[in-house]
GROMACS .gro file of C-alpha atoms in nm:
model
  470
    1MET     CA    1   7.067  25.224  -5.983
    2SER     CA    2   6.961  25.482  -6.164
    3ARG     CA    3   7.148  25.755  -5.935
    4MET     CA    4   7.434  25.576  -6.006
    5GLU     CA    5   7.381  25.585  -6.364
    6ASN     CA    6   7.349  25.904  -6.378
    7VAL     CA    7   7.711  25.896  -6.173
    8MET     CA    8   7.901  25.737  -6.458
    9MET     CA    9   7.715  25.906  -6.739
   10ALA     CA   10   7.972  26.250  -6.581
   11SER     CA   11   8.232  26.279  -6.830
   12GLY     CA   12   8.618  26.182  -6.727
   13LEU     CA   13   8.937  26.274  -6.885
   14SER     CA   14   9.017  26.300  -7.274
   15LEU     CA   15   9.134  26.007  -7.486
   16ASP     CA   16   9.204  26.243  -7.817
   17HIS     CA   17   9.589  26.134  -7.843
   18ASP     CA   18   9.834  25.868  -7.751
   19ASP     CA   19  10.070  25.946  -7.492
   20SER     CA   20  10.212  25.588  -7.452
   21ASN     CA   21  10.504  25.696  -7.490
   22THR     CA   22  10.539  25.948  -7.195
   23GLU     CA   23  10.834  25.865  -6.945
   24PRO     CA   24  10.714  25.891  -6.639
   25LYS     CA   25  10.942  26.112  -6.492
   26THR     CA   26  10.870  26.394  -6.734
   27GLY     CA   27  10.519  26.315  -6.672
   28ILE     CA   28  10.455  26.385  -6.319
   29THR     CA   29  10.134  26.632  -6.375
   30HIS     CA   30   9.992  26.433  -6.614
   31VAL     CA   31  10.026  26.104  -6.358
   32ASN     CA   32   9.864  26.332  -6.063
   33THR     CA   33   9.632  26.425  -6.345
   34GLN     CA   34   9.506  26.050  -6.444
   35SER     CA   35   9.572  25.934  -6.084
   36GLN     CA   36   9.387  26.203  -5.865
   37LEU     CA   37   9.036  25.991  -5.828
   38SER     CA   38   9.177  25.704  -5.736
   39ASN     CA   39   9.457  25.876  -5.477
   40ALA     CA   40   9.123  26.045  -5.367
   41LEU     CA   41   8.955  25.724  -5.353
   42SER     CA   42   9.203  25.525  -5.168
   43MET     CA   43   9.088  25.508  -4.736
   44GLN     CA   44   9.347  25.566  -4.481
   45VAL     CA   45   9.114  25.549  -4.099
   46VAL     CA   46   9.305  25.664  -3.843
   47THR     CA   47   9.113  25.594  -3.498
   48GLY     CA   48   9.173  25.834  -3.197
   49ASN     CA   49   9.403  25.602  -3.033
   50GLY     CA   50   9.585  25.556  -3.302
   51CYS     CA   51   9.471  25.255  -3.476
   52SER     CA   52   9.492  25.264  -3.863
   53SER     CA   53   9.349  25.082  -4.126
   54PHE     CA   54   9.403  25.079  -4.537
   55LEU     CA   55   9.187  25.037  -4.841
   56GLY     CA   56   9.290  25.078  -5.174
   57THR     CA   57   9.182  25.190  -5.487
   58SER     CA   58   9.083  24.819  -5.599
   59SER     CA   59   8.902  24.750  -5.311
   60GLY     CA   60   8.483  24.899  -5.327
   61PHE     CA   61   8.486  25.000  -5.017
   62SER     CA   62   8.706  25.246  -5.086
   63ILE     CA   63   8.390  25.459  -5.224
   64PHE     CA   64   8.333  25.484  -4.864
   65SER     CA   65   8.571  25.683  -4.754
   66PRO     CA   66   8.506  26.027  -4.719
   67GLU     CA   67   8.651  26.172  -5.014
   68GLY     CA   68   8.462  25.917  -5.208
   69LEU     CA   69   8.091  26.021  -5.049
   70LYS     CA   70   8.168  26.369  -5.079
   71TRP     CA   71   8.246  26.307  -5.473
   72VAL     CA   72   7.879  26.061  -5.538
   73SER     CA   73   7.711  26.333  -5.348
   74GLU     CA   74   7.824  26.579  -5.611
   75LYS     CA   75   7.745  26.389  -5.860
   76ILE     CA   76   7.388  26.251  -5.756
   77GLY     CA   77   7.322  26.604  -5.639
   78GLY     CA   78   7.310  26.551  -5.220
   79ASP     CA   79   7.308  26.303  -4.950
   80TYR     CA   80   7.097  25.997  -5.051
   81PHE     CA   81   7.383  25.752  -5.077
   82SER     CA   82   7.548  25.915  -4.778
   83ASN     CA   83   7.282  25.861  -4.553
   84LEU     CA   84   7.180  25.540  -4.729
   85LEU     CA   85   7.507  25.403  -4.600
   86LYS     CA   86   7.480  25.537  -4.245
   87ILE     CA   87   7.112  25.356  -4.197
   88ALA     CA   88   7.287  25.060  -4.332
   89SER     CA   89   7.567  25.064  -4.084
   90GLU     CA   90   7.326  25.118  -3.793
   91SER     CA   91   7.174  24.769  -3.866
   92HIS     CA   92   7.452  24.592  -3.937
   93ASN     CA   93   7.452  24.250  -3.774
   94SER     CA   94   7.755  23.974  -3.837
   95VAL     CA   95   7.680  23.657  -4.007
   96THR     CA   96   7.834  23.456  -3.794
   97GLU     CA   97   7.889  23.481  -3.402
   98ILE     CA   98   8.279  23.448  -3.304
   99PRO     CA   99   8.434  23.560  -3.028
  100GLY     CA  100   8.655  23.907  -3.025
  101PRO     CA  101   9.017  23.919  -2.988
  102ASN     CA  102   9.038  23.724  -2.668
  103LEU     CA  103   8.947  23.466  -2.872
  104TRP     CA  104   9.350  23.457  -2.994
  105HIS     CA  105   9.502  23.481  -2.674
  106PHE     CA  106   9.713  23.166  -2.505
  107ARG     CA  107   9.546  22.909  -2.260
  108PRO     CA  108   9.694  22.667  -2.043
  109PHE     CA  109   9.577  22.318  -2.226
  110GLU     CA  110   9.347  22.265  -1.872
  111GLU     CA  111   9.128  22.550  -1.988
  112HIS     CA  112   9.097  22.425  -2.307
  113HIS     CA  113   8.767  22.249  -2.402
  114PRO     CA  114   8.779  21.877  -2.459
  115LEU     CA  115   8.754  21.727  -2.803
  116PRO     CA  116   8.391  21.507  -2.889
  117PRO     CA  117   8.388  21.158  -2.810
  118VAL     CA  118   8.521  20.944  -3.132
  119GLU     CA  119   8.145  20.840  -3.262
  120LEU     CA  120   8.031  21.223  -3.254
  121ALA     CA  121   8.373  21.400  -3.367
  122VAL     CA  122   8.349  21.153  -3.712
  123LYS     CA  123   8.004  21.268  -3.768
  124PHE     CA  124   8.119  21.622  -3.751
  125ILE     CA  125   8.431  21.532  -3.988
  126ASP     CA  126   8.213  21.341  -4.210
  127GLU     CA  127   8.007  21.655  -4.254
  128PHE     CA  128   8.353  21.874  -4.299
  129PHE     CA  129   8.488  21.673  -4.595
  130HIS     CA  130   8.121  21.641  -4.783
  131THR     CA  131   8.070  21.993  -4.774
  132LEU     CA  132   8.339  22.263  -4.739
  133ASN     CA  133   8.661  22.011  -4.813
  134SER     CA  134   8.467  21.903  -5.151
  135THR     CA  135   8.520  22.280  -5.267
  136PHE     CA  136   8.846  22.416  -5.091
  137PRO     CA  137   9.027  22.071  -5.049
  138LEU     CA  138   9.210  22.173  -4.779
  139TYR     CA  139   9.311  21.793  -4.632
  140ASN     CA  140   9.316  21.473  -4.813
  141GLN     CA  141   9.031  21.271  -4.631
  142ASP     CA  142   9.250  20.957  -4.658
  143LEU     CA  143   9.587  21.108  -4.503
  144PHE     CA  144   9.306  21.284  -4.253
  145ARG     CA  145   9.118  20.993  -4.121
  146GLU     CA  146   9.434  20.782  -4.088
  147ASN     CA  147   9.555  21.064  -3.885
  148TYR     CA  148   9.288  21.077  -3.653
  149ALA     CA  149   9.242  20.674  -3.625
  150ARG     CA  150   9.625  20.684  -3.486
  151VAL     CA  151   9.609  21.004  -3.276
  152PRO     CA  152   9.212  21.114  -3.173
  153PHE     CA  153   9.272  21.290  -2.884
  154PRO     CA  154   9.621  21.535  -2.976
  155MET     CA  155   9.765  21.755  -2.675
  156PRO     CA  156   9.891  22.081  -2.839
  157ALA     CA  157  10.199  22.040  -2.625
  158SER     CA  158  10.318  21.767  -2.830
  159ASP     CA  159  10.202  21.827  -3.174
  160THR     CA  160  10.025  22.181  -3.150
  161ALA     CA  161   9.957  22.227  -3.539
  162TRP     CA  162   9.764  21.871  -3.538
  163TYR     CA  163   9.543  21.922  -3.294
  164ALA     CA  164   9.507  22.305  -3.409
  165SER     CA  165   9.348  22.178  -3.749
  166LEU     CA  166   9.166  21.883  -3.576
  167ASN     CA  167   8.934  22.146  -3.348
  168ILE     CA  168   8.917  22.349  -3.658
  169VAL     CA  169   8.756  22.076  -3.862
  170ILE     CA  170   8.515  21.962  -3.597
  171GLY     CA  171   8.419  22.306  -3.521
  172ILE     CA  172   8.331  22.336  -3.910
  173GLY     CA  173   8.225  22.035  -3.916
  174GLN     CA  174   7.993  22.128  -3.642
  175ILE     CA  175   7.895  22.492  -3.746
  176ILE     CA  176   7.788  22.330  -4.085
  177HIS     CA  177   7.558  22.034  -3.906
  178MET     CA  178   7.405  22.339  -3.753
  179LYS     CA  179   7.226  22.433  -4.134
  180GLY     CA  180   7.279  22.816  -4.088
  181LEU     CA  181   7.165  22.863  -3.706
  182ALA     CA  182   7.388  22.993  -3.478
  183PRO     CA  183   7.706  22.839  -3.326
  184ASP     CA  184   7.707  22.622  -3.004
  185ALA     CA  185   7.900  22.667  -2.715
  186THR     CA  186   8.048  22.345  -2.830
  187SER     CA  187   8.177  22.455  -3.145
  188LEU     CA  188   8.325  22.794  -3.049
  189ALA     CA  189   8.489  22.613  -2.746
  190LEU     CA  190   8.685  22.425  -3.028
  191ILE     CA  191   8.789  22.729  -3.279
  192ARG     CA  192   8.903  22.875  -2.945
  193ASN     CA  193   9.113  22.578  -2.865
  194ALA     CA  194   9.279  22.602  -3.170
  195ALA     CA  195   9.270  22.996  -3.199
  196SER     CA  196   9.480  22.986  -2.903
  197THR     CA  197   9.785  22.766  -3.032
  198TYR     CA  198   9.816  23.050  -3.320
  199VAL     CA  199  10.157  23.170  -3.129
  200ASP     CA  200  10.282  22.817  -3.151
  201LEU     CA  201  10.181  22.812  -3.508
  202VAL     CA  202  10.362  23.106  -3.678
  203SER     CA  203  10.626  23.045  -3.407
  204LYS     CA  204  10.797  22.662  -3.411
  205HIS     CA  205  10.934  22.442  -3.750
  206PRO     CA  206  10.680  22.510  -4.053
  207SER     CA  207  10.448  22.226  -4.109
  208LEU     CA  208  10.173  22.123  -4.363
  209ASP     CA  209   9.949  22.089  -4.065
  210ALA     CA  210   9.983  22.430  -3.951
  211VAL     CA  211   9.928  22.623  -4.284
  212GLN     CA  212   9.596  22.393  -4.293
  213ALA     CA  213   9.484  22.544  -3.972
  214LEU     CA  214   9.551  22.859  -4.059
  215LEU     CA  215   9.380  22.909  -4.333
  216GLY     CA  216   9.084  22.674  -4.192
  217MET     CA  217   9.087  22.988  -3.914
  218THR     CA  218   9.074  23.180  -4.203
  219ILE     CA  219   8.790  23.039  -4.400
  220LEU     CA  220   8.607  23.112  -4.058
  221MET     CA  221   8.720  23.469  -4.000
  222GLN     CA  222   8.555  23.569  -4.368
  223ALA     CA  223   8.242  23.444  -4.276
  224ALA     CA  224   8.205  23.565  -3.940
  225GLU     CA  225   8.328  23.888  -4.093
  226GLU     CA  226   8.619  23.961  -3.909
  227SER     CA  227   8.824  24.056  -4.212
  228GLN     CA  228   9.113  24.174  -4.000
  229ALA     CA  229   9.163  23.860  -3.803
  230ALA     CA  230   9.153  23.661  -4.181
  231TYR     CA  231   9.392  23.935  -4.332
  232PHE     CA  232   9.684  23.837  -4.068
  233LEU     CA  233   9.596  23.471  -4.105
  234SER     CA  234   9.599  23.399  -4.475
  235ALA     CA  235   9.928  23.636  -4.486
  236SER     CA  236  10.075  23.355  -4.174
  237ALA     CA  237   9.969  23.069  -4.412
  238ALA     CA  238  10.152  23.185  -4.695
  239ARG     CA  239  10.438  23.296  -4.516
  240ILE     CA  240  10.471  22.944  -4.374
  241ALA     CA  241  10.339  22.812  -4.727
  242GLN     CA  242  10.674  22.952  -4.907
  243SER     CA  243  10.902  22.837  -4.662
  244MET     CA  244  10.785  22.503  -4.733
  245GLY     CA  245  10.837  22.493  -5.039
  246LEU     CA  246  10.471  22.473  -5.176
  247HIS     CA  247  10.433  22.659  -5.406
  248GLN     CA  248  10.781  22.451  -5.572
  249LYS     CA  249  10.715  22.077  -5.749
  250LEU     CA  250  10.884  21.880  -5.584
  251PRO     CA  251  10.988  21.522  -5.728
  252ALA     CA  252  10.798  21.272  -5.700
  253SER     CA  253  11.047  20.995  -5.568
  254THR     CA  254  11.083  21.183  -5.260
  255THR     CA  255  10.696  21.215  -5.162
  256LYS     CA  256  10.408  21.030  -5.221
  257PRO     CA  257  10.113  21.119  -5.472
  258LYS     CA  258   9.841  21.184  -5.177
  259GLN     CA  259  10.121  21.424  -5.025
  260ILE     CA  260  10.178  21.596  -5.307
  261GLU     CA  261   9.840  21.636  -5.430
  262THR     CA  262   9.732  21.798  -5.030
  263ARG     CA  263  10.025  22.017  -5.091
  264ASN     CA  264   9.932  22.119  -5.413
  265ASN     CA  265   9.622  22.218  -5.285
  266VAL     CA  266   9.656  22.406  -4.968
  267PHE     CA  267   9.863  22.623  -5.193
  268TRP     CA  268   9.617  22.710  -5.448
  269ILE     CA  269   9.424  22.775  -5.190
  270CYS     CA  270   9.651  23.017  -5.019
  271TYR     CA  271   9.660  23.138  -5.351
  272ILE     CA  272   9.280  23.220  -5.447
  273ILE     CA  273   9.218  23.327  -5.042
  274ASP     CA  274   9.538  23.600  -5.104
  275LYS     CA  275   9.476  23.711  -5.407
  276GLY     CA  276   9.129  23.795  -5.342
  277MET     CA  277   9.165  23.948  -5.048
  278SER     CA  278   9.465  24.177  -5.234
  279LEU     CA  279   9.172  24.263  -5.503
  280ARG     CA  280   8.951  24.349  -5.211
  281HIS     CA  281   9.109  24.539  -5.018
  282GLY     CA  282   9.325  24.713  -5.209
  283ARG     CA  283   9.686  24.575  -5.092
  284PRO     CA  284   9.965  24.393  -5.229
  285SER     CA  285   9.944  24.032  -5.178
  286ILE     CA  286  10.186  23.828  -5.006
  287ILE     CA  287  10.202  23.540  -5.305
  288HIS     CA  288  10.386  23.656  -5.613
  289ASP     CA  289  10.305  23.529  -5.945
  290GLU     CA  290  10.641  23.538  -6.089
  291ASP     CA  291  10.706  23.190  -5.767
  292ILE     CA  292  10.475  22.975  -5.851
  293GLY     CA  293  10.581  22.610  -5.979
  294VAL     CA  294  10.339  22.406  -5.934
  295GLU     CA  295  10.045  22.255  -6.164
  296LEU     CA  296   9.738  22.383  -6.176
  297PRO     CA  297   9.428  22.176  -5.931
  298ASP     CA  298   9.259  21.933  -6.179
  299LYS     CA  299   8.923  22.044  -6.364
  300GLY     CA  300   8.767  21.738  -6.145
  301SER     CA  301   8.450  21.546  -6.308
  302GLU     CA  302   8.237  21.703  -6.472
  303ILE     CA  303   8.014  21.470  -6.688
  304PHE     CA  304   7.696  21.590  -6.823
  305ASN     CA  305   7.323  21.416  -6.837
  306PRO     CA  306   7.016  21.533  -6.980
  307SER     CA  307   6.798  21.336  -6.686
  308GLN     CA  308   7.098  21.450  -6.410
  309ARG     CA  309   7.178  21.821  -6.291
  310LEU     CA  310   7.516  21.860  -6.311
  311GLY     CA  311   7.812  21.841  -5.983
  312PHE     CA  312   8.045  22.124  -6.015
  313TYR     CA  313   8.400  22.131  -5.879
  314ALA     CA  314   8.505  22.454  -5.866
  315PHE     CA  315   8.839  22.474  -5.750
  316TYR     CA  316   9.051  22.457  -6.096
  317TYR     CA  317   8.759  22.783  -6.169
  318MET     CA  318   8.847  22.972  -5.851
  319SER     CA  319   9.191  22.925  -5.885
  320THR     CA  320   9.222  23.008  -6.285
  321LEU     CA  321   9.030  23.332  -6.182
  322ALA     CA  322   9.267  23.457  -5.892
  323LEU     CA  323   9.518  23.428  -6.136
  324LEU     CA  324   9.340  23.678  -6.350
  325GLU     CA  325   9.223  23.829  -6.078
  326SER     CA  326   9.629  23.915  -5.941
  327ARG     CA  327   9.701  24.025  -6.302
  328VAL     CA  328   9.397  24.289  -6.303
  329TYR     CA  329   9.563  24.435  -5.927
  330SER     CA  330   9.891  24.509  -6.009
  331GLN     CA  331   9.848  24.589  -6.409
  332LEU     CA  332   9.540  24.823  -6.311
  333TYR     CA  333   9.574  24.912  -5.929
  334SER     CA  334   9.883  24.858  -5.806
  335VAL     CA  335  10.127  25.174  -5.806
  336ARG     CA  336  10.372  25.101  -6.034
  337SER     CA  337  10.015  25.094  -6.292
  338ARG     CA  338   9.947  25.470  -6.279
  339THR     CA  339  10.289  25.597  -6.435
  340GLN     CA  340  10.091  25.423  -6.758
  341SER     CA  341   9.950  25.653  -7.012
  342LYS     CA  342   9.541  25.708  -7.062
  343LEU     CA  343   9.571  25.488  -7.376
  344GLN     CA  344   9.767  25.265  -7.225
  345ARG     CA  345   9.587  25.174  -6.945
  346LEU     CA  346   9.237  25.171  -7.153
  347LYS     CA  347   9.467  24.932  -7.354
  348THR     CA  348   9.489  24.711  -7.063
  349VAL     CA  349   9.151  24.716  -6.949
  350GLY     CA  350   9.052  24.587  -7.284
  351ASN     CA  351   9.330  24.246  -7.277
  352LEU     CA  352   9.202  24.180  -6.942
  353ASP     CA  353   8.827  24.181  -7.037
  354HIS     CA  354   8.926  23.944  -7.360
  355GLU     CA  355   9.141  23.722  -7.064
  356LEU     CA  356   8.854  23.734  -6.846
  357GLN     CA  357   8.593  23.633  -7.137
  358THR     CA  358   8.837  23.359  -7.260
  359TRP     CA  359   8.775  23.218  -6.933
  360LEU     CA  360   8.411  23.243  -6.858
  361GLU     CA  361   8.407  23.010  -7.212
  362THR     CA  362   8.564  22.770  -7.038
  363VAL     CA  363   8.301  22.687  -6.754
  364PRO     CA  364   8.027  22.466  -6.831
  365VAL     CA  365   7.751  22.683  -6.980
  366GLU     CA  366   7.555  22.535  -6.655
  367ILE     CA  367   7.690  22.716  -6.412
  368ARG     CA  368   7.828  22.991  -6.618
  369PRO     CA  369   7.818  23.389  -6.466
  370GLY     CA  370   7.528  23.506  -6.652
  371GLN     CA  371   7.370  23.209  -6.741
  372GLU     CA  372   7.079  23.014  -6.556
  373ILE     CA  373   7.244  22.797  -6.280
  374LEU     CA  374   7.136  22.364  -6.363
  375CYS     CA  375   7.333  22.216  -6.121
  376ASP     CA  376   7.269  21.993  -5.787
  377GLU     CA  377   7.094  22.204  -5.534
  378ARG     CA  378   7.439  22.103  -5.281
  379ASP     CA  379   7.652  22.308  -5.528
  380VAL     CA  380   7.405  22.652  -5.604
  381ASN     CA  381   7.609  22.864  -5.326
  382VAL     CA  382   7.910  22.734  -5.461
  383VAL     CA  383   7.841  22.804  -5.847
  384ILE     CA  384   7.712  23.181  -5.648
  385LEU     CA  385   8.051  23.215  -5.517
  386VAL     CA  386   8.225  23.162  -5.835
  387CYS     CA  387   7.977  23.386  -5.997
  388PHE     CA  388   8.092  23.677  -5.718
  389ALA     CA  389   8.420  23.669  -5.822
  390PHE     CA  390   8.364  23.642  -6.173
  391TYR     CA  391   8.101  24.004  -6.112
  392ASN     CA  392   8.382  24.176  -5.912
  393CYS     CA  393   8.669  24.120  -6.096
  394LEU     CA  394   8.450  24.228  -6.427
  395ILE     CA  395   8.353  24.529  -6.236
  396ALA     CA  396   8.740  24.609  -6.076
  397ILE     CA  397   8.882  24.565  -6.441
  398HIS     CA  398   8.573  24.842  -6.622
  399ARG     CA  399   8.576  25.102  -6.385
  400GLU     CA  400   8.930  25.200  -6.396
  401SER     CA  401   8.736  25.246  -6.845
  402ALA     CA  402   8.489  25.363  -6.721
  403TYR     CA  403   8.670  25.678  -6.526
  404HIS     CA  404   8.812  25.808  -6.862
  405GLY     CA  405   8.478  25.912  -6.963
  406SER     CA  406   8.130  25.904  -7.142
  407TRP     CA  407   8.100  25.773  -7.461
  408THR     CA  408   7.748  25.807  -7.521
  409LYS     CA  409   7.756  26.168  -7.699
  410GLU     CA  410   7.965  25.966  -7.937
  411GLY     CA  411   7.832  25.776  -8.264
  412GLU     CA  412   7.847  25.423  -8.264
  413ALA     CA  413   8.014  25.401  -8.599
  414ARG     CA  414   8.270  25.680  -8.479
  415MET     CA  415   8.339  25.545  -8.122
  416LEU     CA  416   8.402  25.145  -8.328
  417SER     CA  417   8.685  25.377  -8.585
  418LYS     CA  418   8.841  25.491  -8.280
  419ALA     CA  419   8.907  25.205  -8.111
  420ARG     CA  420   9.029  25.045  -8.422
  421SER     CA  421   9.272  25.312  -8.459
  422GLN     CA  422   9.413  25.343  -8.122
  423GLY     CA  423   9.403  24.915  -8.078
  424LEU     CA  424   9.127  24.927  -7.806
  425ASN     CA  425   8.879  24.644  -7.730
  426THR     CA  426   8.546  24.851  -7.824
  427ARG     CA  427   8.428  24.680  -7.489
  428VAL     CA  428   8.643  24.984  -7.335
  429TYR     CA  429   8.326  25.245  -7.450
  430GLU     CA  430   8.048  25.027  -7.234
  431SER     CA  431   8.230  24.995  -6.959
  432ALA     CA  432   7.960  25.181  -6.751
  433LYS     CA  433   7.720  24.967  -6.892
  434ILE     CA  434   7.875  24.584  -6.827
  435CYS     CA  435   7.941  24.738  -6.430
  436LEU     CA  436   7.594  24.857  -6.392
  437ASP     CA  437   7.481  24.469  -6.584
  438ALA     CA  438   7.721  24.318  -6.352
  439ALA     CA  439   7.550  24.488  -6.018
  440ARG     CA  440   7.241  24.365  -6.123
  441ASN     CA  441   7.333  24.008  -6.201
  442VAL     CA  442   7.429  23.994  -5.839
  443ILE     CA  443   7.188  24.109  -5.692
  444LYS     CA  444   6.949  23.832  -5.924
  445LEU     CA  445   7.197  23.609  -5.771
  446LEU     CA  446   7.112  23.639  -5.413
  447ARG     CA  447   6.781  23.473  -5.523
  448HIS     CA  448   6.914  23.157  -5.577
  449TYR     CA  449   7.099  23.152  -5.190
  450ARG     CA  450   7.033  22.929  -4.970
  451ALA     CA  451   7.034  23.066  -4.583
  452ASP     CA  452   7.044  22.653  -4.492
  453ALA     CA  453   7.361  22.536  -4.642
  454GLY     CA  454   7.583  22.605  -4.346
  455LEU     CA  455   7.905  22.785  -4.341
  456PRO     CA  456   8.084  22.774  -4.699
  457SER     CA  457   7.812  23.020  -4.747
  458ALA     CA  458   7.810  23.196  -4.487
  459GLY     CA  459   8.039  23.487  -4.613
  460LEU     CA  460   7.775  23.541  -4.965
  461ILE     CA  461   7.629  23.907  -4.863
  462ARG     CA  462   7.955  24.011  -4.786
  463SER     CA  463   8.106  23.858  -5.080
  464ALA     CA  464   7.820  23.985  -5.336
  465LYS     CA  465   7.914  24.374  -5.247
  466PRO     CA  466   8.038  24.466  -5.574
  467ARG     CA  467   8.273  24.749  -5.656
  468THR     CA  468   8.032  25.029  -5.778
  469VAL     CA  469   8.207  25.246  -6.015
  470PRO     CA  470   8.279  25.588  -5.873
   0.00000   0.00000   0.00000
């Protein structure tokens, strides 16, 4: 941390004048100077066989680019950071062992693994609904069980989407049932059953079951650290969701309440994953906020009792935080945002920080980031995930402010006076400290992590990687 503190104390760009009225077309030199560091920290990786992958500046992983590592080495006066990353990459192990690319190959139905007997399947379905689905309400439990009672052993040719959904739910439930152990052959076989239907899911008529199955696969791939597969699965799910109009409100007279609620929940799960990936990868998202026409999820029941710890329903807070993540990307990290002046960008940082602090105040204090976690032990990992998302968003906001220089050499009175005169949120002067405190809080949160809690927390370490400030 001390080495990174030294990095962030290095002076950046001057802010002595307001050039917010400068037109982008007449300020090319200024814009290039302002975005030089950001461009250097974007990462384009091209392999020998022509495969290519891009990570934008909003991604914390962009600091691992050759230019990013070179920049850090120059600031700390050595290759300590680069050497540490090399050691870490060589010792890396995937959190969940999921088969590789052949997972997605089409296989005839006779080569599929049979679904488990009803009694065992119901056990794993219960596990799914009591854990993962209680955080991400991907399926309505009543509707799912009614469908399963009618068609417990579907044929993929007759209803591919339901077949894929059933395999995903039972497979995830079985993995969760393993309590942190590696998935067994049966659960992996069920996942392979579902994955082999991918082409049919995206090419046949859109259906809610198809979107749900794709999102279930996305969650699995994220837990397994298969980011490339998760990225394209979530994009497919979002495209199908919008082709079905899940982003628009339906007349109540044409659809049952449970179906409306399920459609809305599936859309917001799509949105949370899409915006989270956009900010983490530094790539444009699929869903546009201007086109959202459905209500936010309910907050759920949060009953505080002095003798009983809080049961936390995270879905509402994750949805509203995703809305803010979307604005952080579009207003600070999109290509268009680079045409803003230095002062305007810092004003944007201050405004987004104020929005994030306002969001923070809506979270119950018992599970609020920065406070001691006081909730049911079954919800601890979910609370940690929300805290990680908050700190990642906070760092993504303030690392932009840190680009513009160190304010520690100025007196506090002069800093506050300058901030007020320029219409800035005074917290932009504390961006380096805010980022460091957030990184430390992420490390502290790992002490609460429960390794035996199953799939919902399998990607915790991956989610926790903080976006350190260059």
